Amino acid sequence: MAFSLSVRSKLHLKGLLPPSVDSLERQSRKTLTYLRCFESSDSDRKSHNSLLRPEIAKYLALMNIKSENMTLFYHLLTNNLSELLQIIYTPTIADVCLNYSILHTTGFADALFISIEDAHHITEILKNWKLSHPSPELCVITDGSSILGLGDMGLNGIVIPMRKLDLYVAIAGLIPSRVMPVVLDFGTENEMLLENDEFYMGLRKKREKNQKKVWELWDSVMDGINVQWTNCIIQFEDLESERALECLSRYQKYPCFNDDLQVTSAVILAGFINAIKHSTLPLESHRILLCGQGSAILAIAEYLRIHFESEFPSLSENEIFSRFFYLFDFGGMVMPSRSDITEGDEKWCFTQKKQMGEEWFNKRDISNLEEAVKLVKPTAIIGIGNNPGIFTEKIIRYISKICERPIIFPLSIPKENIECTFQQAFEFTNGRVLFISGSKFPDYLDPESGIAIQPGQGNNMFMFPGLGLGLILQKASRLTKGMLYSAANALALSLTPFEFEDLGCLFPRLNHLRQISIMIAAAVIEIGVKEDVARSLLQGNH
């Protein structure tokens, strides 16, 4: 950390260390700041409460084991995933991101740190990685702009790719030395990091606003990775929504995908498929009300549409949206009266509903969700708009009168933003709800039966390890919607009879994630072969 930038270049360390140059004295102050958090007399103790949590101590212990005995670390993680997941990833990882400046020590990160000031040194940085690592099979890359529910964490966002790749190794069996976590540092809008964090290791500047410069760095990194390692799969992680969509469009010639948009949508689709199986209504009788704003809710709508298209091939895309899908965003109900939505808009398809009759086309704007629910009469309601408590008791009880097994998916994270809790959904539907949340809820003890019920969580971990494994093994030239749809079906079918029939689960339990990942990988490879994107097979490398 104390090496000057010129020395880093001479020693081939550019990109292997965070951009800030920390003197030995500054590193000492940082270490003392952390150690003094444990002293009751320290006046700064209250400002570092999260560092004192037992989970952080456990996290650091695991990281120490990883640095000393990697085999033991992955053995522990693989065989104790249910217990260690909350330490190695959510929810503890949020506190690690917040305190990464203090928790980071030399050797703590095996990652690439690329700042916008390195735009003309990308080839050098990637070659530095090659000097000490074999060719990566999978790269997880973030710009730190939208980390979990924390927002812009700048360079501290590197924690997410590092730990996500640990899960790839533990669950999908990837080789630890052949994964590459990357953070692109464009600065940050987080004032706490810029003004109040003495030890922040990223660029101390506001996030770069010049989009030409931003995309030049993105292009250089993406092109450079493809040149150095043609078969490397690239996963985009925790990008703000507009950047996430643009990256998928801009780099579709490369084998890449977005975890937050594509994988999340496919996981929710898998849960929806199983919810329909538990429902007393056939698929064609369902009406889905989507509540949210932005790319995430539209991505979920798209993958649900693909399922309807598969089940009803005679219906066009517009007919499917017209008959089965409704959208409520920050402007209210998406309907013909909305002047801000015109033909050609990505939400236009939600306005065209001939089956609703004149009432739909003549009705004034609806800005109240309860009124929208009464108009649509949905059998399923899905929220991912960070609008806490919007699924009210009145709404949930109304939907539970429409159908025997209402489908309620409050997907916003963290818990503070969720549309309703599992307890609320369970009690307001008299225990009949088919539930998936974005945040994890503890088991709920049914007061009548005395049975502990485990709420369903749409955790991407069910899918991304197997998806990544399938793409790596076939050396896929790109990820297709067909692959994701096949992965969703494989996940939906992965539940044991006890999980699905006896427990009524929508997702499997964590204790057989390795087997599930193999099933998903096989499904992804099968579609890759059919769609001629499996380069390993096309090249004859069986």
Coordinates of C-alpha atoms in Angstrom, one line a residue:
M1 CA 0.0 0.0 0.0
A2 CA 2.9 2.4 0.7
F3 CA 4.5 1.9 -2.7
S4 CA 4.5 5.0 -4.9
L5 CA 2.8 4.8 -8.3
S6 CA 6.1 4.7 -10.1
V7 CA 7.4 1.9 -7.9
R8 CA 4.1 0.0 -8.5
S9 CA 4.7 0.1 -12.2
K10 CA 8.3 -1.1 -11.9
L11 CA 7.2 -4.0 -9.7
H12 CA 4.2 -4.9 -11.9
L13 CA 1.8 -4.0 -9.1
K14 CA -0.3 -1.4 -11.0
G15 CA -4.0 -2.5 -10.6
L16 CA -3.2 -5.1 -7.9
L17 CA -3.5 -2.5 -5.2
P18 CA -6.1 0.2 -4.4
P19 CA -5.2 3.5 -6.1
S20 CA -4.5 5.4 -2.8
V21 CA -0.9 5.4 -1.6
D22 CA -0.8 4.9 2.2
S23 CA 2.3 5.6 4.1
L24 CA 3.4 3.2 6.9
E25 CA 2.3 5.8 9.4
R26 CA -1.2 6.0 7.9
Q27 CA -1.5 2.3 7.9
S28 CA -0.5 2.2 11.6
R29 CA -3.2 4.8 12.4
K30 CA -5.7 2.8 10.6
T31 CA -4.8 -0.4 12.5
L32 CA -4.9 1.4 15.8
T33 CA -8.3 2.9 15.0
Y34 CA -9.6 -0.5 14.5
L35 CA -8.0 -2.0 17.7
R36 CA -9.2 0.9 19.8
C37 CA -12.8 0.2 18.8
F38 CA -12.7 -2.6 21.4
E39 CA -11.7 -0.3 24.3
S40 CA -14.7 0.9 26.3
S41 CA -12.9 4.2 27.0
D42 CA -12.4 5.0 23.4
S43 CA -14.5 8.1 22.5
D44 CA -14.9 6.8 18.9
R45 CA -16.4 3.5 20.0
K46 CA -20.0 4.5 19.2
S47 CA -19.0 5.5 15.6
H48 CA -17.7 2.1 14.9
N49 CA -20.4 -0.1 16.4
S50 CA -20.7 -2.3 13.4
L51 CA -17.0 -3.3 13.7
L52 CA -17.8 -4.7 17.1
R53 CA -20.4 -7.1 15.9
P54 CA -19.5 -10.8 16.4
E55 CA -20.3 -11.4 12.7
I56 CA -17.4 -9.1 11.7
A57 CA -15.1 -11.0 14.0
K58 CA -16.2 -14.3 12.4
Y59 CA -15.8 -12.7 8.9
L60 CA -12.2 -11.7 9.7
A61 CA -11.5 -15.1 11.1
L62 CA -12.7 -16.7 7.9
M63 CA -10.6 -14.3 5.8
N64 CA -7.6 -15.2 7.9
I65 CA -8.1 -18.9 7.3
K66 CA -8.5 -18.2 3.6
S67 CA -5.1 -16.4 3.4
E68 CA -3.4 -19.2 5.3
N69 CA -5.2 -22.3 4.2
M70 CA -7.4 -21.9 1.2
T71 CA -8.3 -25.6 1.0
L72 CA -9.6 -25.5 4.6
F73 CA -11.5 -22.3 3.9
Y74 CA -13.4 -23.7 0.9
H75 CA -14.0 -27.0 2.7
L76 CA -15.6 -25.1 5.6
L77 CA -17.7 -23.0 3.3
T78 CA -18.8 -25.8 1.1
N79 CA -19.9 -28.1 3.9
N80 CA -21.3 -25.5 6.2
L81 CA -22.9 -23.1 3.7
S82 CA -26.2 -22.5 5.6
E83 CA -24.3 -21.4 8.7
L84 CA -21.5 -19.5 7.1
L85 CA -23.4 -17.8 4.3
Q86 CA -24.7 -15.0 6.6
I87 CA -21.1 -14.4 7.6
I88 CA -19.4 -14.5 4.3
Y89 CA -22.2 -12.7 2.4
T90 CA -25.5 -11.0 3.3
P91 CA -26.2 -9.6 5.8
T92 CA -22.7 -9.2 7.2
I93 CA -21.2 -8.2 3.9
A94 CA -23.0 -4.8 4.1
D95 CA -21.1 -3.9 7.2
V96 CA -17.9 -5.1 5.6
C97 CA -18.5 -2.8 2.7
L98 CA -19.2 0.1 5.0
N99 CA -15.9 -0.5 7.0
Y100 CA -13.7 -1.9 4.2
S101 CA -11.3 1.1 4.5
I102 CA -10.4 -0.1 8.1
L103 CA -10.7 -3.8 7.6
H104 CA -8.5 -4.0 4.5
T105 CA -4.9 -5.1 5.1
T106 CA -2.1 -6.0 2.7
G107 CA -3.0 -9.4 1.2
F108 CA -6.7 -9.0 2.2
A109 CA -7.7 -8.5 -1.4
D110 CA -6.8 -10.6 -4.4
A111 CA -8.5 -8.3 -6.9
L112 CA -8.0 -5.8 -9.7
F113 CA -8.4 -2.1 -8.8
I114 CA -8.8 0.0 -12.0
S115 CA -9.4 3.7 -11.7
I116 CA -10.4 6.1 -14.4
E117 CA -6.9 7.5 -14.1
D118 CA -5.6 4.2 -15.4
A119 CA -7.5 4.5 -18.7
H120 CA -4.3 4.3 -20.7
H121 CA -2.7 1.5 -18.8
I122 CA -5.3 -1.3 -19.1
T123 CA -3.1 -3.6 -21.1
E124 CA -0.3 -3.2 -18.5
I125 CA -2.8 -3.9 -15.6
L126 CA -4.2 -7.0 -17.1
K127 CA -0.7 -8.3 -17.9
N128 CA 0.2 -7.7 -14.3
W129 CA -2.6 -10.0 -13.3
K130 CA -1.4 -12.6 -15.8
L131 CA 2.1 -12.6 -14.2
S132 CA 0.7 -14.0 -10.9
H133 CA -2.5 -15.8 -12.0
P134 CA -3.5 -18.4 -14.5
S135 CA -6.1 -17.4 -17.1
P136 CA -9.4 -16.5 -15.4
E137 CA -12.5 -18.4 -16.4
L138 CA -14.9 -16.0 -14.7
C139 CA -14.6 -12.3 -13.9
V140 CA -17.1 -10.4 -11.6
I141 CA -16.9 -6.7 -12.2
T142 CA -18.5 -3.7 -10.4
D143 CA -18.2 0.0 -10.4
G144 CA -19.5 0.3 -6.9
S145 CA -22.4 2.5 -7.8
S146 CA -25.3 0.5 -6.4
I147 CA -24.1 -1.9 -3.7
L148 CA -26.8 -4.0 -2.1
G149 CA -29.1 -1.5 -0.4
L150 CA -26.2 0.8 0.5
G151 CA -26.0 2.8 -2.7
D152 CA -22.7 4.2 -4.0
M153 CA -19.8 2.6 -2.1
G154 CA -17.1 3.5 -4.6
L155 CA -14.0 1.2 -4.3
N156 CA -15.5 -0.4 -1.2
G157 CA -17.8 -2.3 -3.6
I158 CA -15.0 -4.7 -4.5
V159 CA -16.0 -6.7 -1.5
I160 CA -19.1 -8.0 -3.4
P161 CA -17.3 -9.5 -6.4
M162 CA -14.7 -11.1 -4.1
R163 CA -17.2 -12.8 -1.9
K164 CA -19.5 -13.7 -4.8
L165 CA -16.6 -15.5 -6.4
D166 CA -16.0 -17.4 -3.1
L167 CA -19.5 -18.7 -3.5
Y168 CA -18.8 -19.7 -7.1
V169 CA -15.9 -21.8 -5.8
A170 CA -17.8 -23.3 -2.9
I171 CA -21.0 -24.1 -4.8
A172 CA -20.0 -24.6 -8.4
G173 CA -16.5 -26.0 -7.8
L174 CA -14.6 -23.3 -9.8
I175 CA -10.8 -23.2 -9.3
P176 CA -10.0 -20.4 -6.8
S177 CA -7.0 -19.1 -8.8
R178 CA -9.1 -18.9 -12.0
V179 CA -11.5 -16.2 -10.9
M180 CA -11.0 -12.4 -11.1
P181 CA -12.8 -9.8 -9.1
V182 CA -12.6 -6.3 -10.5
V183 CA -13.7 -2.8 -9.4
L184 CA -13.7 0.2 -11.7
D185 CA -13.2 3.3 -9.6
F186 CA -14.8 6.4 -11.2
G187 CA -14.9 8.2 -7.8
T188 CA -18.0 8.2 -5.6
E189 CA -21.0 10.4 -4.6
N190 CA -20.8 9.0 -1.1
E191 CA -19.9 12.0 1.1
M192 CA -19.2 9.8 4.1
L193 CA -16.4 8.2 2.2
L194 CA -15.0 11.4 0.7
E195 CA -15.3 13.6 3.8
N196 CA -15.4 11.4 6.8
D197 CA -13.4 8.3 6.0
E198 CA -9.7 9.1 6.6
F199 CA -8.7 5.7 5.3
Y200 CA -10.8 5.5 2.2
M201 CA -8.6 3.8 -0.5
G202 CA -10.4 4.9 -3.6
L203 CA -10.2 8.1 -5.7
R204 CA -11.1 11.0 -3.5
K205 CA -13.3 12.8 -6.0
K206 CA -16.9 12.9 -7.1
R207 CA -18.0 10.2 -9.6
E208 CA -16.9 11.1 -13.1
K209 CA -19.7 12.8 -15.0
N210 CA -18.1 12.9 -18.4
Q211 CA -19.8 9.8 -20.0
K212 CA -17.3 9.7 -22.9
K213 CA -14.5 9.1 -20.4
V214 CA -16.5 6.6 -18.4
W215 CA -17.3 4.5 -21.5
E216 CA -13.8 4.8 -22.7
L217 CA -12.6 3.0 -19.6
W218 CA -15.4 0.4 -19.7
D219 CA -14.6 -0.3 -23.4
S220 CA -10.9 -0.6 -22.7
V221 CA -11.4 -3.0 -19.8
M222 CA -14.0 -5.2 -21.7
D223 CA -12.0 -5.2 -24.9
G224 CA -8.8 -5.9 -22.9
I225 CA -10.3 -8.9 -21.0
N226 CA -11.6 -10.4 -24.3
V227 CA -8.2 -10.0 -26.0
Q228 CA -6.2 -11.5 -23.1
W229 CA -8.7 -14.2 -22.2
T230 CA -11.2 -14.9 -25.0
N231 CA -13.3 -17.4 -23.1
C232 CA -13.5 -15.5 -19.8
I233 CA -17.2 -15.1 -18.7
I234 CA -17.9 -11.7 -17.3
Q235 CA -20.6 -11.0 -14.7
F236 CA -21.7 -7.4 -14.1
E237 CA -22.5 -6.8 -10.4
D238 CA -24.2 -4.0 -8.6
L239 CA -24.3 -1.3 -11.3
E240 CA -26.9 1.4 -11.2
S241 CA -29.8 0.5 -13.5
E242 CA -29.1 2.6 -16.5
R243 CA -25.4 1.6 -16.6
A244 CA -26.5 -2.1 -16.2
L245 CA -28.8 -2.0 -19.2
E246 CA -26.3 -0.1 -21.3
C247 CA -23.6 -2.6 -20.5
L248 CA -25.7 -5.5 -21.5
S249 CA -26.5 -3.8 -24.8
R250 CA -23.1 -2.5 -25.5
Y251 CA -21.2 -5.7 -24.8
Q252 CA -23.5 -8.3 -26.1
K253 CA -20.8 -9.5 -28.4
Y254 CA -18.9 -10.8 -25.3
P255 CA -20.0 -13.7 -23.0
C256 CA -21.4 -11.5 -20.2
F257 CA -24.5 -11.2 -18.0
N258 CA -25.9 -9.1 -15.2
D259 CA -26.7 -10.8 -11.9
D260 CA -29.1 -8.1 -10.6
L261 CA -31.2 -8.0 -13.7
Q262 CA -31.0 -11.3 -15.6
V263 CA -30.3 -13.8 -12.8
T264 CA -32.7 -12.2 -10.4
S265 CA -35.4 -12.3 -13.0
A266 CA -34.8 -15.9 -13.8
V267 CA -34.8 -16.9 -10.1
I268 CA -38.1 -15.1 -9.6
L269 CA -39.5 -16.9 -12.6
A270 CA -38.5 -20.2 -11.1
G271 CA -40.3 -19.3 -7.9
F272 CA -43.3 -18.2 -9.9
I273 CA -43.4 -21.5 -11.9
N274 CA -43.6 -23.4 -8.6
A275 CA -46.2 -20.9 -7.2
I276 CA -48.4 -21.6 -10.1
K277 CA -48.1 -25.4 -9.4
H278 CA -49.3 -24.8 -5.9
S279 CA -52.0 -22.4 -7.0
T280 CA -55.6 -23.6 -7.5
L281 CA -55.8 -21.6 -10.7
P282 CA -54.4 -22.5 -14.2
L283 CA -51.7 -20.2 -15.6
E284 CA -54.2 -18.7 -18.1
S285 CA -56.4 -17.5 -15.3
H286 CA -53.8 -15.4 -13.5
R287 CA -53.4 -11.6 -13.6
I288 CA -50.1 -10.2 -12.5
L289 CA -49.7 -6.7 -11.1
L290 CA -46.1 -5.5 -11.1
C291 CA -45.3 -2.6 -8.7
G292 CA -42.0 -0.8 -9.3
Q293 CA -39.9 1.6 -11.3
G294 CA -37.0 1.0 -13.6
S295 CA -35.1 -1.9 -15.2
A296 CA -35.5 -4.5 -12.4
I297 CA -39.3 -4.7 -12.6
L298 CA -39.3 -4.7 -16.4
A299 CA -36.7 -7.4 -16.5
I300 CA -38.9 -9.6 -14.3
A301 CA -41.9 -8.9 -16.5
E302 CA -39.8 -10.0 -19.6
Y303 CA -38.8 -13.3 -18.1
L304 CA -42.3 -14.0 -16.9
R305 CA -43.6 -13.2 -20.4
I306 CA -41.1 -15.8 -21.8
H307 CA -42.8 -18.4 -19.6
F308 CA -46.3 -17.4 -20.8
E309 CA -44.9 -17.5 -24.4
S310 CA -43.6 -21.0 -23.9
E311 CA -47.0 -22.2 -22.5
F312 CA -49.1 -20.3 -25.1
P313 CA -47.1 -20.2 -28.3
S314 CA -50.0 -18.9 -30.3
L315 CA -50.1 -15.6 -28.4
S316 CA -47.9 -12.7 -29.5
E317 CA -45.8 -10.7 -27.1
N318 CA -48.3 -7.8 -27.1
E319 CA -51.2 -10.2 -26.5
I320 CA -49.4 -11.7 -23.5
F321 CA -48.7 -8.4 -21.9
S322 CA -52.3 -7.3 -22.7
R323 CA -54.0 -10.3 -21.2
F324 CA -51.8 -11.1 -18.2
F325 CA -49.6 -8.2 -17.0
Y326 CA -50.3 -4.8 -15.4
L327 CA -47.8 -2.2 -14.2
F328 CA -48.0 0.3 -11.3
D329 CA -45.0 2.6 -11.2
F330 CA -44.1 5.8 -9.4
G331 CA -46.5 7.7 -11.7
G332 CA -49.4 5.4 -10.8
M333 CA -51.2 2.8 -12.9
V334 CA -49.7 2.5 -16.4
M335 CA -52.8 2.9 -18.6
P336 CA -53.9 4.9 -21.7
S337 CA -54.6 8.1 -19.8
R338 CA -50.9 8.4 -18.8
S339 CA -49.6 11.2 -21.1
D340 CA -46.0 10.4 -20.2
I341 CA -46.2 7.0 -21.9
T342 CA -46.5 7.0 -25.6
E343 CA -46.3 4.4 -28.4
G344 CA -42.8 3.0 -28.6
D345 CA -42.1 3.5 -24.9
E346 CA -41.0 0.3 -23.1
K347 CA -44.1 0.5 -20.9
W348 CA -46.5 1.1 -23.8
C349 CA -47.4 -2.7 -24.0
F350 CA -49.0 -2.4 -20.5
T351 CA -51.5 0.1 -21.7
Q352 CA -53.1 -1.9 -24.4
K353 CA -55.9 -4.0 -22.8
K354 CA -58.9 -4.6 -25.1
Q355 CA -60.3 -7.1 -22.7
M356 CA -60.8 -4.4 -20.1
G357 CA -63.3 -2.6 -22.3
E358 CA -64.1 1.1 -22.4
E359 CA -63.6 1.6 -18.7
W360 CA -59.9 1.0 -19.1
F361 CA -59.4 3.4 -22.0
N362 CA -61.6 6.1 -20.5
K363 CA -60.6 5.9 -16.9
R364 CA -58.7 8.8 -15.3
D365 CA -55.2 8.3 -13.9
I366 CA -54.9 6.0 -10.9
S367 CA -52.2 7.0 -8.4
N368 CA -53.4 4.8 -5.5
L369 CA -52.4 1.2 -5.4
E370 CA -55.5 0.1 -3.6
E371 CA -57.6 1.5 -6.3
A372 CA -55.4 -0.2 -8.9
V373 CA -55.8 -3.5 -7.2
K374 CA -59.6 -3.2 -7.2
L375 CA -59.5 -2.4 -10.9
V376 CA -57.1 -5.2 -12.0
K377 CA -58.2 -7.9 -9.4
P378 CA -54.8 -9.5 -9.5
T379 CA -54.0 -13.0 -8.5
A380 CA -50.3 -12.2 -8.1
I381 CA -48.6 -9.0 -7.0
I382 CA -44.9 -8.4 -7.4
G383 CA -43.0 -5.4 -5.9
I384 CA -39.5 -4.2 -6.4
G385 CA -39.7 -0.4 -6.1
N386 CA -38.4 0.4 -2.7
N387 CA -41.8 1.6 -1.5
P388 CA -42.0 0.3 2.1
G389 CA -45.3 -1.1 3.3
I390 CA -47.1 -0.5 0.0
F391 CA -48.7 -3.9 0.2
T392 CA -51.1 -2.9 2.9
E393 CA -53.4 -5.1 4.9
K394 CA -56.4 -4.0 2.9
I395 CA -54.6 -4.9 -0.4
I396 CA -53.5 -8.3 0.8
R397 CA -56.9 -9.2 2.2
Y398 CA -58.6 -8.1 -1.0
I399 CA -56.3 -10.2 -3.2
S400 CA -56.8 -13.2 -0.9
K401 CA -60.6 -13.0 -1.6
I402 CA -59.9 -13.1 -5.3
C403 CA -58.1 -16.4 -5.3
E404 CA -57.5 -19.3 -2.9
R405 CA -53.6 -19.1 -3.0
P406 CA -52.6 -15.4 -3.6
I407 CA -49.0 -15.0 -5.0
I408 CA -47.3 -12.1 -3.1
F409 CA -43.6 -11.4 -4.0
P410 CA -42.2 -8.3 -2.1
L411 CA -38.7 -8.2 -3.6
S412 CA -37.3 -4.8 -2.5
I413 CA -34.1 -4.9 -0.4
P414 CA -33.1 -4.3 2.3
K415 CA -35.8 -5.2 4.8
E416 CA -36.4 -1.5 5.5
N417 CA -37.7 -1.0 2.0
I418 CA -39.8 -4.1 1.7
E419 CA -43.5 -3.9 0.5
C420 CA -44.7 -6.2 3.3
T421 CA -43.3 -8.8 5.7
F422 CA -43.9 -12.5 5.6
Q423 CA -45.8 -12.3 8.9
Q424 CA -48.2 -9.7 7.4
A425 CA -48.7 -11.7 4.2
F426 CA -49.3 -14.9 6.2
E427 CA -51.7 -13.5 8.7
F428 CA -53.7 -11.4 6.3
T429 CA -54.3 -14.4 4.0
N430 CA -54.9 -16.8 6.8
G431 CA -51.8 -18.8 5.9
R432 CA -52.7 -19.3 2.2
V433 CA -50.1 -17.0 0.7
L434 CA -47.5 -18.1 -1.8
F435 CA -44.6 -15.9 -0.8
I436 CA -41.1 -14.9 -2.0
S437 CA -39.2 -11.9 -0.7
G438 CA -35.9 -10.2 -1.7
S439 CA -34.7 -10.1 1.9
K440 CA -34.4 -13.0 4.2
F441 CA -37.0 -13.4 7.0
P442 CA -36.6 -15.7 10.0
D443 CA -38.8 -18.7 10.3
Y444 CA -42.4 -17.8 11.4
L445 CA -44.1 -19.9 14.0
D446 CA -47.8 -20.4 13.0
P447 CA -49.7 -19.7 16.3
E448 CA -52.5 -22.1 15.3
S449 CA -50.5 -25.2 14.2
G450 CA -47.3 -24.5 16.1
I451 CA -45.3 -25.3 13.0
A452 CA -42.3 -23.2 12.1
I453 CA -42.7 -22.0 8.5
Q454 CA -39.6 -20.9 6.4
P455 CA -40.4 -17.9 4.1
G456 CA -39.2 -18.2 0.6
Q457 CA -36.4 -15.9 -0.5
G458 CA -35.5 -15.2 -4.1
N459 CA -31.8 -15.6 -3.6
N460 CA -29.6 -15.4 -6.7
M461 CA -27.3 -17.9 -5.1
F462 CA -29.7 -20.6 -6.2
M463 CA -28.8 -19.9 -9.8
F464 CA -25.6 -17.9 -10.5
P465 CA -23.1 -20.7 -9.6
G466 CA -24.7 -23.2 -11.9
L467 CA -25.3 -20.6 -14.6
G468 CA -21.6 -19.5 -14.5
L469 CA -20.4 -23.1 -14.5
G470 CA -22.5 -24.0 -17.5
L471 CA -21.2 -21.0 -19.4
I472 CA -17.6 -21.8 -18.5
L473 CA -17.7 -25.5 -19.4
Q474 CA -19.2 -24.8 -22.9
K475 CA -17.0 -21.7 -23.4
A476 CA -20.2 -19.9 -24.4
S477 CA -19.8 -17.0 -26.8
R478 CA -22.8 -15.3 -25.2
L479 CA -25.7 -15.8 -22.8
T480 CA -29.1 -16.2 -24.3
K481 CA -32.6 -15.8 -22.9
G482 CA -33.2 -19.5 -23.8
M483 CA -30.3 -20.4 -21.4
L484 CA -31.8 -18.4 -18.6
Y485 CA -35.3 -19.8 -19.2
S486 CA -33.9 -23.3 -19.1
A487 CA -32.0 -22.5 -15.9
A488 CA -35.2 -21.2 -14.3
N489 CA -37.0 -24.4 -15.2
A490 CA -34.1 -26.5 -13.9
L491 CA -34.2 -24.6 -10.6
A492 CA -38.0 -25.0 -10.4
L493 CA -37.6 -28.7 -10.8
S494 CA -34.7 -29.1 -8.3
L495 CA -36.9 -29.3 -5.2
T496 CA -37.2 -32.7 -3.5
P497 CA -40.7 -34.1 -3.1
F498 CA -40.5 -33.4 0.6
E499 CA -39.6 -29.7 -0.1
F500 CA -42.2 -29.2 -2.7
E501 CA -45.1 -31.4 -1.6
D502 CA -44.7 -31.7 2.2
L503 CA -43.3 -28.3 3.0
G504 CA -44.9 -26.4 0.2
C505 CA -41.6 -24.6 -0.7
L506 CA -41.1 -22.6 -3.8
F507 CA -37.3 -22.9 -3.6
P508 CA -35.0 -25.7 -2.5
R509 CA -33.1 -25.7 0.7
L510 CA -29.4 -24.7 0.7
N511 CA -28.0 -28.0 1.7
H512 CA -28.0 -29.4 -1.8
L513 CA -26.9 -26.3 -3.8
R514 CA -24.0 -28.2 -5.4
Q515 CA -26.3 -30.7 -6.9
I516 CA -28.7 -28.0 -8.0
S517 CA -25.8 -26.1 -9.7
I518 CA -25.0 -29.2 -11.7
M519 CA -28.6 -29.5 -12.9
I520 CA -28.6 -25.8 -13.9
A521 CA -25.2 -26.1 -15.6
A522 CA -26.4 -29.1 -17.6
A523 CA -29.6 -27.2 -18.7
V524 CA -27.6 -24.2 -19.8
I525 CA -25.1 -26.3 -21.8
E526 CA -27.9 -28.2 -23.5
I527 CA -29.5 -24.9 -24.8
G528 CA -26.0 -23.5 -25.6
V529 CA -25.5 -26.5 -27.9
K530 CA -28.9 -26.1 -29.6
E531 CA -28.4 -22.4 -30.1
D532 CA -24.8 -22.8 -31.4
V533 CA -23.1 -20.7 -28.8
A534 CA -21.1 -23.5 -27.1
R535 CA -17.6 -22.8 -28.5
S536 CA -16.0 -25.7 -26.7
L537 CA -18.2 -28.2 -28.6
L538 CA -18.0 -26.3 -31.8
Q539 CA -14.2 -26.4 -31.6
G540 CA -14.4 -30.1 -31.0
N541 CA -13.0 -29.8 -27.4
H542 CA -15.3 -32.5 -25.9

